[in-house]
mmCIF file of C-alpha atoms in Angstrom:
data_model
loop_
_atom_site.group_PDB
_atom_site.id
_atom_site.type_symbol
_atom_site.label_atom_id
_atom_site.label_comp_id
_atom_site.label_asym_id
_atom_site.label_seq_id
_atom_site.Cartn_x
_atom_site.Cartn_y
_atom_site.Cartn_z
ATOM 1 C CA UNK A 1 -5.872 11.800 14.395
ATOM 2 C CA UNK A 2 -6.142 9.529 11.357
ATOM 3 C CA UNK A 3 -4.013 6.464 11.141
ATOM 4 C CA UNK A 4 -0.815 6.577 9.064
ATOM 5 C CA UNK A 5 -0.925 3.065 6.655
ATOM 6 C CA UNK A 6 1.472 1.829 3.956
ATOM 7 C CA UNK A 7 -0.166 -0.629 2.188
ATOM 8 C CA UNK A 8 2.221 -2.132 -0.430
ATOM 9 C CA UNK A 9 1.354 -2.525 -4.414
ATOM 10 C CA UNK A 10 -0.640 -5.785 -4.158
ATOM 11 C CA UNK A 11 -2.771 -4.643 -2.065
ATOM 12 C CA UNK A 12 -3.595 -1.421 -3.532
ATOM 13 C CA UNK A 13 -3.866 -2.604 -6.837
ATOM 14 C CA UNK A 14 -5.896 -5.609 -5.469
ATOM 15 C CA UNK A 15 -8.290 -2.369 -3.697
ATOM 16 C CA UNK A 16 -8.472 -0.409 -6.985
ATOM 17 C CA UNK A 17 -8.160 -2.950 -10.045
ATOM 18 C CA UNK A 18 -10.342 -5.765 -8.802
ATOM 19 C CA UNK A 19 -13.329 -4.120 -7.190
ATOM 20 C CA UNK A 20 -14.552 -7.801 -6.589
ATOM 21 C CA UNK A 21 -11.685 -8.352 -4.590
ATOM 22 C CA UNK A 22 -11.922 -9.014 -0.644
ATOM 23 C CA UNK A 23 -9.859 -5.659 -0.529
ATOM 24 C CA UNK A 24 -11.867 -3.727 -2.187
ATOM 25 C CA UNK A 25 -13.456 -2.171 0.935
ATOM 26 C CA UNK A 26 -10.340 -0.568 1.608
ATOM 27 C CA UNK A 27 -11.217 2.110 -1.273
ATOM 28 C CA UNK A 28 -14.000 3.289 0.669
ATOM 29 C CA UNK A 29 -11.909 2.962 3.517
ATOM 30 C CA UNK A 30 -9.460 5.587 2.563
ATOM 31 C CA UNK A 31 -11.658 7.826 0.965
ATOM 32 C CA UNK A 32 -13.690 8.163 3.686
ATOM 33 C CA UNK A 33 -10.615 9.400 5.591
ATOM 34 C CA UNK A 34 -10.640 6.861 7.829
ATOM 35 C CA UNK A 35 -6.596 6.349 7.579
ATOM 36 C CA UNK A 36 -3.941 8.412 5.642
ATOM 37 C CA UNK A 37 -2.324 6.405 3.082
ATOM 38 C CA UNK A 38 1.459 6.867 3.031
ATOM 39 C CA UNK A 39 3.321 7.140 -0.609
ATOM 40 C CA UNK A 40 6.933 7.589 -1.903
ATOM 41 C CA UNK A 41 8.479 8.259 -4.932
ATOM 42 C CA UNK A 42 9.359 4.654 -5.117
ATOM 43 C CA UNK A 43 6.254 3.313 -4.190
ATOM 44 C CA UNK A 44 4.126 5.460 -6.941
ATOM 45 C CA UNK A 45 6.398 4.686 -9.486
ATOM 46 C CA UNK A 46 6.009 0.936 -8.822
ATOM 47 C CA UNK A 47 2.271 1.318 -8.450
ATOM 48 C CA UNK A 48 2.170 3.102 -12.150
ATOM 49 C CA UNK A 49 4.860 0.505 -13.898
ATOM 50 C CA UNK A 50 2.772 -2.232 -12.904
ATOM 51 C CA UNK A 51 -0.714 -0.782 -13.928
ATOM 52 C CA UNK A 52 0.901 -0.665 -17.200
ATOM 53 C CA UNK A 53 1.235 -3.916 -17.611
ATOM 54 C CA UNK A 54 -0.692 -5.849 -20.140
ATOM 55 C CA UNK A 55 -2.043 -8.779 -18.242
ATOM 56 C CA UNK A 56 -4.342 -5.861 -16.518
ATOM 57 C CA UNK A 57 -5.236 -4.467 -20.200
ATOM 58 C CA UNK A 58 -5.882 -1.535 -18.840
ATOM 59 C CA UNK A 59 -6.169 1.699 -21.347
ATOM 60 C CA UNK A 60 -4.037 4.918 -20.338
ATOM 61 C CA UNK A 61 -7.386 6.668 -19.208
ATOM 62 C CA UNK A 62 -8.236 3.819 -17.235
ATOM 63 C CA UNK A 63 -5.246 3.553 -15.408
ATOM 64 C CA UNK A 64 -5.418 7.746 -14.354
ATOM 65 C CA UNK A 65 -8.644 6.748 -13.381
ATOM 66 C CA UNK A 66 -7.432 4.010 -11.062
ATOM 67 C CA UNK A 67 -4.972 6.415 -9.330
ATOM 68 C CA UNK A 68 -7.157 9.117 -8.866
ATOM 69 C CA UNK A 69 -9.198 6.744 -6.317
ATOM 70 C CA UNK A 70 -6.125 6.393 -4.586
ATOM 71 C CA UNK A 71 -3.276 8.969 -4.903
ATOM 72 C CA UNK A 72 -5.564 12.319 -3.464
ATOM 73 C CA UNK A 73 -6.185 10.740 -0.484
ATOM 74 C CA UNK A 74 -2.560 9.609 0.318
ATOM 75 C CA UNK A 75 0.041 11.717 2.125
ATOM 76 C CA UNK A 76 3.601 11.659 0.287
ATOM 77 C CA UNK A 77 6.358 10.863 2.046
ATOM 78 C CA UNK A 78 10.285 12.194 1.074
ATOM 79 C CA UNK A 79 12.375 8.848 2.570
ATOM 80 C CA UNK A 80 14.782 10.178 4.842
ATOM 81 C CA UNK A 81 15.482 7.274 7.110
ATOM 82 C CA UNK A 82 16.435 3.362 6.292
ATOM 83 C CA UNK A 83 14.897 1.269 8.458
ATOM 84 C CA UNK A 84 16.831 -0.928 10.431
ATOM 85 C CA UNK A 85 15.059 -3.841 9.721
ATOM 86 C CA UNK A 86 16.452 -5.391 6.612
ATOM 87 C CA UNK A 87 13.597 -7.302 4.605
ATOM 88 C CA UNK A 88 15.162 -10.711 2.805
ATOM 89 C CA UNK A 89 13.266 -9.372 -0.792
ATOM 90 C CA UNK A 90 15.414 -6.011 -1.841
ATOM 91 C CA UNK A 91 12.570 -5.019 -3.707
ATOM 92 C CA UNK A 92 10.283 -4.662 -0.333
ATOM 93 C CA UNK A 93 12.765 -2.473 1.473
ATOM 94 C CA UNK A 94 10.915 0.426 0.171
ATOM 95 C CA UNK A 95 7.922 -0.110 1.962
ATOM 96 C CA UNK A 96 9.827 -0.718 5.320
ATOM 97 C CA UNK A 97 11.614 2.649 4.592
ATOM 98 C CA UNK A 98 8.621 4.533 3.795
ATOM 99 C CA UNK A 99 7.074 3.154 7.109
ATOM 100 C CA UNK A 100 9.863 4.473 8.916
ATOM 101 C CA UNK A 101 10.085 7.874 7.180
ATOM 102 C CA UNK A 102 6.784 8.532 7.696
ATOM 103 C CA UNK A 103 6.660 7.268 10.937
ATOM 104 C CA UNK A 104 3.829 5.087 10.084
ATOM 105 C CA UNK A 105 1.462 3.506 12.600
ATOM 106 C CA UNK A 106 1.005 0.150 10.365
ATOM 107 C CA UNK A 107 2.338 -1.533 7.338
ATOM 108 C CA UNK A 108 -0.003 -3.280 5.531
ATOM 109 C CA UNK A 109 0.281 -6.147 2.980
ATOM 110 C CA UNK A 110 -0.201 -9.260 2.115
ATOM 111 C CA UNK A 111 3.847 -10.319 0.937
ATOM 112 C CA UNK A 112 5.090 -13.262 3.513
ATOM 113 C CA UNK A 113 8.778 -11.533 3.304
ATOM 114 C CA UNK A 114 7.109 -8.689 5.049
ATOM 115 C CA UNK A 115 4.866 -9.999 7.314
ATOM 116 C CA UNK A 116 7.841 -12.625 8.986
ATOM 117 C CA UNK A 117 9.128 -9.110 9.941
ATOM 118 C CA UNK A 118 6.060 -8.475 12.542
ATOM 119 C CA UNK A 119 6.730 -7.325 15.650
ATOM 120 C CA UNK A 120 10.357 -6.143 15.130
ATOM 121 C CA UNK A 121 9.517 -2.508 14.133
ATOM 122 C CA UNK A 122 8.225 0.286 16.003
ATOM 123 C CA UNK A 123 4.902 0.143 13.285
ATOM 124 C CA UNK A 124 2.689 -2.736 12.652
ATOM 125 C CA UNK A 125 3.138 -4.895 10.069
ATOM 126 C CA UNK A 126 0.107 -6.876 9.268
ATOM 127 C CA UNK A 127 -1.659 -8.610 6.603
ATOM 128 C CA UNK A 128 -5.156 -7.031 5.113
ATOM 129 C CA UNK A 129 -7.504 -8.868 7.212
ATOM 130 C CA UNK A 130 -5.523 -8.261 10.410
ATOM 131 C CA UNK A 131 -6.045 -4.736 9.655
ATOM 132 C CA UNK A 132 -9.597 -5.106 8.559
ATOM 133 C CA UNK A 133 -10.159 -6.397 12.104
ATOM 134 C CA UNK A 134 -8.378 -4.108 13.950
ATOM 135 C CA UNK A 135 -9.680 -1.167 12.832
ATOM 136 C CA UNK A 136 -13.312 -2.627 12.627
ATOM 137 C CA UNK A 137 -14.005 -1.447 8.910
ATOM 138 C CA UNK A 138 -17.148 -3.708 7.977
#
């Protein structure tokens, strides 16, 4: 059974937009079926919104191509349960709630507000580097 993983928006952005980033390996990881990325309406909305930021200078066609490198591999989860652990940054709570509702194995984030919660949830909360080491992806 494939691991059910929540990747926060910054991790996904690094993997799909910054192809020379240290997280570019994730594209091959999820496209090979090595994991099942979980998304919700809120997390997809945030990803779409941020891809539209001027700093990325992405035309609509390019944004759609980038989304096509991620979304087809994702499982959409209806967030029905709130995580009992509350993040100090309210904007990040949606990732905890998604992981809880989607019965995720892990939440992968580089966000300190989420990483400090490691060990307090049923699912792992880990950095991208920790995740890569754990799954043994080269």
